[in-house]
Tab-separated table of C-alpha atoms in Angstrom:
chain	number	residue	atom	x	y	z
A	1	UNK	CA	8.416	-2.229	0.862
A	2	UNK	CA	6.960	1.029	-0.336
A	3	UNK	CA	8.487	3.597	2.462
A	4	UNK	CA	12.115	1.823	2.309
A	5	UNK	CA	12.095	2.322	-1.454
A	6	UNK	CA	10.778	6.259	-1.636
A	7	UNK	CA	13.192	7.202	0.960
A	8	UNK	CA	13.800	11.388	1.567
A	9	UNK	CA	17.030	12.548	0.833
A	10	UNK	CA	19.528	13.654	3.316
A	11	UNK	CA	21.291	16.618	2.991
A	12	UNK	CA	24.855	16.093	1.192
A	13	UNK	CA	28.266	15.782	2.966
A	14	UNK	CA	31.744	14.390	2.861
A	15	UNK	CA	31.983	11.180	3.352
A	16	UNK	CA	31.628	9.536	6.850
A	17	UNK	CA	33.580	6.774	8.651
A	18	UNK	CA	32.065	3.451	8.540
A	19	UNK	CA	29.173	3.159	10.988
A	20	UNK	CA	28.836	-0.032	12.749
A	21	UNK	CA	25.170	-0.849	14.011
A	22	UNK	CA	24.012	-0.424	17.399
A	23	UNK	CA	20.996	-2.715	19.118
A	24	UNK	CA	18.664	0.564	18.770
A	25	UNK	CA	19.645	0.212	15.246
A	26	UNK	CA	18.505	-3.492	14.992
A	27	UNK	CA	15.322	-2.370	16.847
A	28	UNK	CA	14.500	0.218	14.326
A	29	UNK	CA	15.561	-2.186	11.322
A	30	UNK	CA	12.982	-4.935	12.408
A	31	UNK	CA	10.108	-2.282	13.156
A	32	UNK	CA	10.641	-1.358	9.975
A	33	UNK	CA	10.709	-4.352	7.940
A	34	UNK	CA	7.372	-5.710	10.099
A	35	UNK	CA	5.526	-2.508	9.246
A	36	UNK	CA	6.251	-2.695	5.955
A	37	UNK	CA	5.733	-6.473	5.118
A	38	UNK	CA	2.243	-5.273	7.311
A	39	UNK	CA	1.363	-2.582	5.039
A	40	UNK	CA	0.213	-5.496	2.604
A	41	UNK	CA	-2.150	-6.874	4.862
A	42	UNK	CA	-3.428	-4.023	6.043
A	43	UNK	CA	-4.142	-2.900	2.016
A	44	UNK	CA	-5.908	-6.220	2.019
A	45	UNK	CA	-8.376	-5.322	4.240
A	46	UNK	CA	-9.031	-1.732	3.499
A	47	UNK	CA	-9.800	-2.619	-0.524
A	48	UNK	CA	-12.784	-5.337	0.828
A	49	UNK	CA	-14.719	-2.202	0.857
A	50	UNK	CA	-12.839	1.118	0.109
A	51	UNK	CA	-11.881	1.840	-3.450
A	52	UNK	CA	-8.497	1.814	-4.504
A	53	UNK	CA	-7.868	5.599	-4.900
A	54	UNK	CA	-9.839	6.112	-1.494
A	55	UNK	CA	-6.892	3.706	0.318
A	56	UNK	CA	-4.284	5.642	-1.433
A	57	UNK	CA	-5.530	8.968	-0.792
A	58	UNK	CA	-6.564	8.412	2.698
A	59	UNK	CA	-2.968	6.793	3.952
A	60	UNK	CA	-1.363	9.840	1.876
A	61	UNK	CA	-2.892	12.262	3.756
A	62	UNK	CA	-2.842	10.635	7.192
A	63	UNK	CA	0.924	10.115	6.796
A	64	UNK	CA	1.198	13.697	5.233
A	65	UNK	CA	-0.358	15.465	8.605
A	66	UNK	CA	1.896	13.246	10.741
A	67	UNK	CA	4.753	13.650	9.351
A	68	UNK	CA	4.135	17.424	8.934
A	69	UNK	CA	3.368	17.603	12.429
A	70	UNK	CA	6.537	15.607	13.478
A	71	UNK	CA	8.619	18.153	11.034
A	72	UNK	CA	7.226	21.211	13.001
A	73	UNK	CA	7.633	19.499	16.133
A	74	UNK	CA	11.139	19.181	15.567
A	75	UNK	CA	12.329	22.377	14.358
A	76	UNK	CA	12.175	22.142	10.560
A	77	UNK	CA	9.894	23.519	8.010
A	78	UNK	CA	8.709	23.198	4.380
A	79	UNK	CA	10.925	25.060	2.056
A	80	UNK	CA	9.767	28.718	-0.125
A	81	UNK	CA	7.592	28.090	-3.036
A	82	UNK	CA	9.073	30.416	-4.877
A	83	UNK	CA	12.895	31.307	-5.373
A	84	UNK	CA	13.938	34.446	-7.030
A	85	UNK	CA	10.383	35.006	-8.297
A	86	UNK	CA	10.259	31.184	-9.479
A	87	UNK	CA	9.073	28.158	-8.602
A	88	UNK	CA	11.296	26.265	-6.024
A	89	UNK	CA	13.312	23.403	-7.560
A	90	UNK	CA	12.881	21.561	-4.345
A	91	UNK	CA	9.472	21.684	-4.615
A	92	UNK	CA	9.584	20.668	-8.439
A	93	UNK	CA	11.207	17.776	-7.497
A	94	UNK	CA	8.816	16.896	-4.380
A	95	UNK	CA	5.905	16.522	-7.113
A	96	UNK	CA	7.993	14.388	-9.217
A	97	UNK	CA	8.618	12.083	-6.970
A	98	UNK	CA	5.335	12.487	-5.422
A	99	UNK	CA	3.610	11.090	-8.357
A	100	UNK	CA	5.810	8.801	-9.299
A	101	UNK	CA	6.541	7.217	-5.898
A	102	UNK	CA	3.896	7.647	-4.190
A	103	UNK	CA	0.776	8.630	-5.810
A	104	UNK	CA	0.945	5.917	-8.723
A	105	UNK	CA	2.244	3.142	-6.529
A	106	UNK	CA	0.086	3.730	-3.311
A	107	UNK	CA	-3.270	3.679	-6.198
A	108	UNK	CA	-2.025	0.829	-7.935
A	109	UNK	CA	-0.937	-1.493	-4.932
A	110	UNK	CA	-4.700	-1.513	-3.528
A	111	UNK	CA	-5.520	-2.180	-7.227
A	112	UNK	CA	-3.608	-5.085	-7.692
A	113	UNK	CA	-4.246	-6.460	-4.723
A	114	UNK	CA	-8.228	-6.911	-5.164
A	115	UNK	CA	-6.731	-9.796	-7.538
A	116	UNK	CA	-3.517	-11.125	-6.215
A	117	UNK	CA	-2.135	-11.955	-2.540
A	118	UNK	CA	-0.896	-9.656	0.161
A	119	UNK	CA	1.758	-12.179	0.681
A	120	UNK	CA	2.457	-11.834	-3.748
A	121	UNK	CA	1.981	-8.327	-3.542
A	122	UNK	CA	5.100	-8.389	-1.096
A	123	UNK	CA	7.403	-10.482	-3.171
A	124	UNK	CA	7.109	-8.164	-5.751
A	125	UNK	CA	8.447	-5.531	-3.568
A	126	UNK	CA	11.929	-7.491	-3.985
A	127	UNK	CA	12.249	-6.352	-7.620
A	128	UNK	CA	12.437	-2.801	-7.110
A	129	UNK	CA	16.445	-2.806	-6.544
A	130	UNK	CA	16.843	-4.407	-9.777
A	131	UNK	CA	14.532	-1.914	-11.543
A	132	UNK	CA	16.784	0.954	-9.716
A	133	UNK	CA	19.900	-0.582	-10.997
A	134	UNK	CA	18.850	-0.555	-14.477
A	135	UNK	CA	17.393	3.335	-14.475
A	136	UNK	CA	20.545	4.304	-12.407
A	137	UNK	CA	22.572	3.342	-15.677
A	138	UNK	CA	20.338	5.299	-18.177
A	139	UNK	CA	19.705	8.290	-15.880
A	140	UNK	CA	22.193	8.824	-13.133
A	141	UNK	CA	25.682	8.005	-14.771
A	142	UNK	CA	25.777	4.786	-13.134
A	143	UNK	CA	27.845	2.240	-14.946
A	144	UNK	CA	25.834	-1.314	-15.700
A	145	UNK	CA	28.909	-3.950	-15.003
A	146	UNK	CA	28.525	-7.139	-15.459
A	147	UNK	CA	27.222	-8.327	-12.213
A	148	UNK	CA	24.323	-5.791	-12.224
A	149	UNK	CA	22.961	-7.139	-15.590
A	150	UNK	CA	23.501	-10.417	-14.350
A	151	UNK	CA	21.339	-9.375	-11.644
A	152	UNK	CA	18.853	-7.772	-13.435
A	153	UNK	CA	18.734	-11.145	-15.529
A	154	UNK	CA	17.950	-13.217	-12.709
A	155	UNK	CA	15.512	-10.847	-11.079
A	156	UNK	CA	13.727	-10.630	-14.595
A	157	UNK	CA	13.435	-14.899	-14.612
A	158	UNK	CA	12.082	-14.576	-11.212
A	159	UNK	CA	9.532	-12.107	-12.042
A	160	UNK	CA	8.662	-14.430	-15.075
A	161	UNK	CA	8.279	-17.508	-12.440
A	162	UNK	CA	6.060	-15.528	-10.806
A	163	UNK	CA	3.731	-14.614	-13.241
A	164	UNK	CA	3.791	-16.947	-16.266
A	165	UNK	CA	1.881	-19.632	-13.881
A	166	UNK	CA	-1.312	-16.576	-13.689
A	167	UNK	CA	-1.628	-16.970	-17.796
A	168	UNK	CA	-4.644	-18.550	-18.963
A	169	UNK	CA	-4.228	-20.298	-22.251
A	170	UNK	CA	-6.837	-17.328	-23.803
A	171	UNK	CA	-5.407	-14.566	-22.968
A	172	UNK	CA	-5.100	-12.254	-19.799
A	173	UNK	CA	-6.446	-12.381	-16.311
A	174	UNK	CA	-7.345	-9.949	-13.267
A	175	UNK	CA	-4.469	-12.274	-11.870
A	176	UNK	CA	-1.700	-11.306	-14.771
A	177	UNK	CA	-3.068	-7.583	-15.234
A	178	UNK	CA	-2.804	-6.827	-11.467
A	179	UNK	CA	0.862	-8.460	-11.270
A	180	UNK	CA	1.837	-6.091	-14.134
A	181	UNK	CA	0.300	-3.077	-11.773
A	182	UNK	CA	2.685	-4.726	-9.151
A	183	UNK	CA	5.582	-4.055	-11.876
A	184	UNK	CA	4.583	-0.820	-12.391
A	185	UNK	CA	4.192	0.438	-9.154
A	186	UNK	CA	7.970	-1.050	-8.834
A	187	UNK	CA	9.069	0.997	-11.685
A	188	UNK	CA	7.570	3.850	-10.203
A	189	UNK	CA	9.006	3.160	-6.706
A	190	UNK	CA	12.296	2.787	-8.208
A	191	UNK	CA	12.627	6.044	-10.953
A	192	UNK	CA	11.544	8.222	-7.678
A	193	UNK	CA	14.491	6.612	-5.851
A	194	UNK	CA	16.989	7.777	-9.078
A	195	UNK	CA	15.321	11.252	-8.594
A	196	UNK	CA	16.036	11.800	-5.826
A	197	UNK	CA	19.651	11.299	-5.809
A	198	UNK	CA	19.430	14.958	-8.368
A	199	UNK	CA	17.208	16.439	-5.833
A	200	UNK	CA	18.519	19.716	-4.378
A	201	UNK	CA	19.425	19.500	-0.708
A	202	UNK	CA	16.452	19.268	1.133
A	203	UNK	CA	17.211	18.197	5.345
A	204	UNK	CA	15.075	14.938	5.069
A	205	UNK	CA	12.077	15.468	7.593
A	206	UNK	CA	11.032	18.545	5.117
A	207	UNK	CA	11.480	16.648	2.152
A	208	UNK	CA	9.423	13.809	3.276
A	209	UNK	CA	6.306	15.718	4.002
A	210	UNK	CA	6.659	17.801	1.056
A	211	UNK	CA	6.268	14.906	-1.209
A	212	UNK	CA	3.782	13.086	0.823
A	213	UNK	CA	1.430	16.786	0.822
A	214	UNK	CA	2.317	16.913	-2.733
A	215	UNK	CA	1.340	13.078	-3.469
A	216	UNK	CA	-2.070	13.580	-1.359
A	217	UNK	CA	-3.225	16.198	-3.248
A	218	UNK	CA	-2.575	14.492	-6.616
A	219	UNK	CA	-4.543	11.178	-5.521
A	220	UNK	CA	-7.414	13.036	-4.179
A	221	UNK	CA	-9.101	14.547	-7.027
A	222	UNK	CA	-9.612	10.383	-8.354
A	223	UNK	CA	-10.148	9.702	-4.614
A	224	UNK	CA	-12.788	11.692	-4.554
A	225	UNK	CA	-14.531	10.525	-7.757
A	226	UNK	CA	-14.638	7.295	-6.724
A	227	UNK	CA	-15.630	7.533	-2.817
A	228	UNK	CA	-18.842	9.480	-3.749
A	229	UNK	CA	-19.962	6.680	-5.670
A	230	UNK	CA	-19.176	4.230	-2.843
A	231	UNK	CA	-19.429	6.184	0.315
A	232	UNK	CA	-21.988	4.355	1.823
A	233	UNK	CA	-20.512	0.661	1.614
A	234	UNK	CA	-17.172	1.682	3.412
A	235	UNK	CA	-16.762	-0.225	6.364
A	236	UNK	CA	-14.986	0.837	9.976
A	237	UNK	CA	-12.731	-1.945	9.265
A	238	UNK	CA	-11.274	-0.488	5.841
A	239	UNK	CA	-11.093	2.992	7.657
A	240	UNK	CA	-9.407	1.907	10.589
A	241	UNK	CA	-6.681	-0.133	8.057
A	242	UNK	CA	-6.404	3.086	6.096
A	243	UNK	CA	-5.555	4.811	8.979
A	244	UNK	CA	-3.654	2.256	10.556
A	245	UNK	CA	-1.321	2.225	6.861
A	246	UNK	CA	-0.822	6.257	7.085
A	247	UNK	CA	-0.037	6.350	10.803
A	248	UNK	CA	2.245	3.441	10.869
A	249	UNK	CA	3.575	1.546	7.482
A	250	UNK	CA	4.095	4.964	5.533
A	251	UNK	CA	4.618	7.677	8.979
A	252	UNK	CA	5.966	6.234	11.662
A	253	UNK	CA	8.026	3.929	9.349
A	254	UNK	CA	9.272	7.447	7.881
A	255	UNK	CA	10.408	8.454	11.167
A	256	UNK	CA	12.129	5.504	11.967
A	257	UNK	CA	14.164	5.219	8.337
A	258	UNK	CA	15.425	8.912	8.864
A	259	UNK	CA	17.113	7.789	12.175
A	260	UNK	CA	18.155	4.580	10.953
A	261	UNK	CA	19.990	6.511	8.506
A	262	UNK	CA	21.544	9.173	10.639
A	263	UNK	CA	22.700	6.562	12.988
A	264	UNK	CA	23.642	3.375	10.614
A	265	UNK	CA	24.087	4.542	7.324
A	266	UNK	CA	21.857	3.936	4.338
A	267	UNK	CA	23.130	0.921	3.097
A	268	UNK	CA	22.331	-0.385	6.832
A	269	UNK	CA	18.546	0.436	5.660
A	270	UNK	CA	19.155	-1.389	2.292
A	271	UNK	CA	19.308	-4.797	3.890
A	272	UNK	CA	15.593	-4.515	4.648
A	273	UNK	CA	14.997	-5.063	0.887
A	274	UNK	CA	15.658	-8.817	1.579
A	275	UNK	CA	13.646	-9.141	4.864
A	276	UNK	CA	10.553	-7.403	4.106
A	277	UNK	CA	9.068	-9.816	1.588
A	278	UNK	CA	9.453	-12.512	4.190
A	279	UNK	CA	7.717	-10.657	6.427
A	280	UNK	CA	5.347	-9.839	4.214
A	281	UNK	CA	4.587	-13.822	3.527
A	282	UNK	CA	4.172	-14.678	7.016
A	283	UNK	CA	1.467	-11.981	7.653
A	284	UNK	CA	-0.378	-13.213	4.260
A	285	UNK	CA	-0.186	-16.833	5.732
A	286	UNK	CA	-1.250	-15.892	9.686
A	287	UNK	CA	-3.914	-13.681	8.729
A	288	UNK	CA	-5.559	-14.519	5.567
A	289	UNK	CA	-4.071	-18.318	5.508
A	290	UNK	CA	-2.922	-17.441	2.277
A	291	UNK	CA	-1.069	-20.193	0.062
A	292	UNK	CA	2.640	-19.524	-0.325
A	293	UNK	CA	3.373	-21.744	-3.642
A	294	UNK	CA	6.759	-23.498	-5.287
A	295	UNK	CA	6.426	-20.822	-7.548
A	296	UNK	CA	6.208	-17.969	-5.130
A	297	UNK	CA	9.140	-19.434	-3.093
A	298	UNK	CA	10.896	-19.716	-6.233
A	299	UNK	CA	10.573	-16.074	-8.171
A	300	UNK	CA	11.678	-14.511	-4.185
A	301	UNK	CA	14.212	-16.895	-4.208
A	302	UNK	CA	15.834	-15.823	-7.584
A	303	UNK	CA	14.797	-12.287	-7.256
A	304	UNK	CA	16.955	-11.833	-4.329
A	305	UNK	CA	19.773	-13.811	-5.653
A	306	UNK	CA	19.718	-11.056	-8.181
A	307	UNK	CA	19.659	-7.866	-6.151
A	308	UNK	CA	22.321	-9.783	-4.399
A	309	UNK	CA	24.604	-10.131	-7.313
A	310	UNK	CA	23.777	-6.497	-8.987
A	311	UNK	CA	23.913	-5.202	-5.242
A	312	UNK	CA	26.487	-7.523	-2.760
A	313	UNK	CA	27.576	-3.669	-0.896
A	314	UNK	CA	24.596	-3.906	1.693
A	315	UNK	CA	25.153	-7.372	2.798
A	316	UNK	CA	28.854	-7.239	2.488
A	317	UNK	CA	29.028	-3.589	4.128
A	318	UNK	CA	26.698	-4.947	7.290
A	319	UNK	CA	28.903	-7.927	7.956
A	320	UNK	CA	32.235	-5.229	7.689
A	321	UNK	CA	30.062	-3.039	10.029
A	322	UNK	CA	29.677	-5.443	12.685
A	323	UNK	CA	33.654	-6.005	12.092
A	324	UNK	CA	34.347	-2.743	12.940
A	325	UNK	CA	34.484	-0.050	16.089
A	326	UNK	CA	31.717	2.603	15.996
A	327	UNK	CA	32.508	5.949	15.206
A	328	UNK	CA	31.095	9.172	15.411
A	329	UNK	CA	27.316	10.343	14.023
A	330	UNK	CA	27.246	13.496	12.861
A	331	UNK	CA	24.439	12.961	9.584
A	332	UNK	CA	21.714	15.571	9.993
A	333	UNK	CA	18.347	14.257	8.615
């Protein structure tokens, strides 16, 4: 779940009472988990006839002008350029992560998935905890214990469930080389989530249409290369997905996470990491009729066993949460 895992960053403050989830929360927790496990379908159909840096660019900037709007709309704005005659370390970071988790992953997604599943491409999505975990320890002074290499081990044999059944017995496939773009994209999804816990504060409605100007500007100069050559054989149906993913799987869903997270807490948010995939599955199967193999059940299956080893907080916080009273919001996104 692309959005979920590239989240802004909210502005730092002391530590809050435990938040206990209300039903608006649940509401906002399910819309978000069905519009990401939608955004693979709706890649599916926009790469039947748009190139893959023409989907990426295209939901960029769509989500870019609607969140920007929204940012406006609501009282914020886009930080200076420029501090003290140099450039803005907010804005430094905003093109990190911008290429990293955004730009890379939203190009290679619509890649891989001219090869592979919308309902694989999903599963895949599960990793990206696991890959956190592990970059956490080497970048952000995050210790690796025990349980989070166990973790990681798990998550690893579930990746390797996944794709060992895609080798041919002469080599690689489009099958095996777009599951390794799934991987990457992961990675990339996951070092722009360590990033931005060392990003300056930033209130998180700025931040996130910083990065997603920042990442649509980066994509379009290959988006561009690619649509002249193809212009022609676009179809209204790829459009209208494109549109459809920047309006709803990478905007709205935006929206949505920075309440979420003002009202529940982030870790509330990190539970979506184990729903999304399924939802992603049962689009693949009702739309496309795609085939959900042992071997798919089984890499999700011990993929999420691992981010539930390496990370047991988010479960084990929500079922506290619902324990305990409610108390005040006062979070600023």
């Amino acid at each position: 779940m692309d959005e979920i895992a590239s989240l802004p960053p909210v502005t730092k403050k002391p530590a809050l009472p435990v938040l206990t989830p209300t039903p608006k929360d649940w509401l906002f927790l399910a819309f978000v988990v069905l519009l990401g496990g939608s955004s693979f379908s709706g890649i599916r159909i926009a790469v039947e006839t748009a190139p893959p840096a023409v989907v990426g660019a295209g939901r960029l900037w769509v989500a870019a002008i609607f969140l920007t709007i929204y940012m406006f709309a609501t009282g914020r704005r886009f930080p200076p350029l420029l501090e003290q005659g140099r450039p803005s370390p907010a804005w430094a970071f905003a093109i990190a992560i911008a290429a990293t988790g955004y730009s890379v992953p939203m190009f290679l997604f619509p890649f891989a998935q001219q090869s592979v599943s919308s309902l694989l491409a999903g599963i895949y999505m599960a990793f990206m905890p696991l890959v956190t975990v592990v970059l956490a320890a080497l970048f952000a002074d995050e210790p690796l214990t025990r349980n989070k290499i166990l973790g990681t081990l798990l998550g690893l044999t579930g990746v390797m469930a996944l794709i060992l059944p895609a080798f041919p017995a002469d080599g690689l496939n489009a099958s095996v080389i777009a599951q390794l773009a799934l991987i990457i994209a992961t990675t990339g999804y996951a070092i722009s989530s360590v990033m931005m816990r060392r990003a300056p504060q930033v209130a998180a409605r700025s931040f996130g249409a910083m990065v997603l100007v920042c990442a649509a500007i980066l994509l379009t100069p290959f988006a561009i290369h690619t649509y002249v050559e193809s212009a022609a054989s676009v179809s209204g149906a790829s459009m209208a997905a494109i549109f459809y993913l920047g309006v709803l799987p990478t905007g709205l869903s935006t929206i949505c996470i920075i309440h979420m997270i003002r009202s529940a807490g982030a870790s509330f948010l990190a539970v979506a990491n184990y729903v999304t995939p399924g939802a992603a599955i049962i689009f693949g199967i009702v739309l496309f009729h795609e085939v959900l193999t042992g071997w798919h059940v089984l890499g999700l299956a011990t993929i999420l066993c691992g981010v539930f080893v390496a990370q047991p907080g988010p479960v084990l916080s929500l079922i506290q949460r619902l324990k305990s009273p409610r108390s005040d919001r006062n979070l600023t996104p």
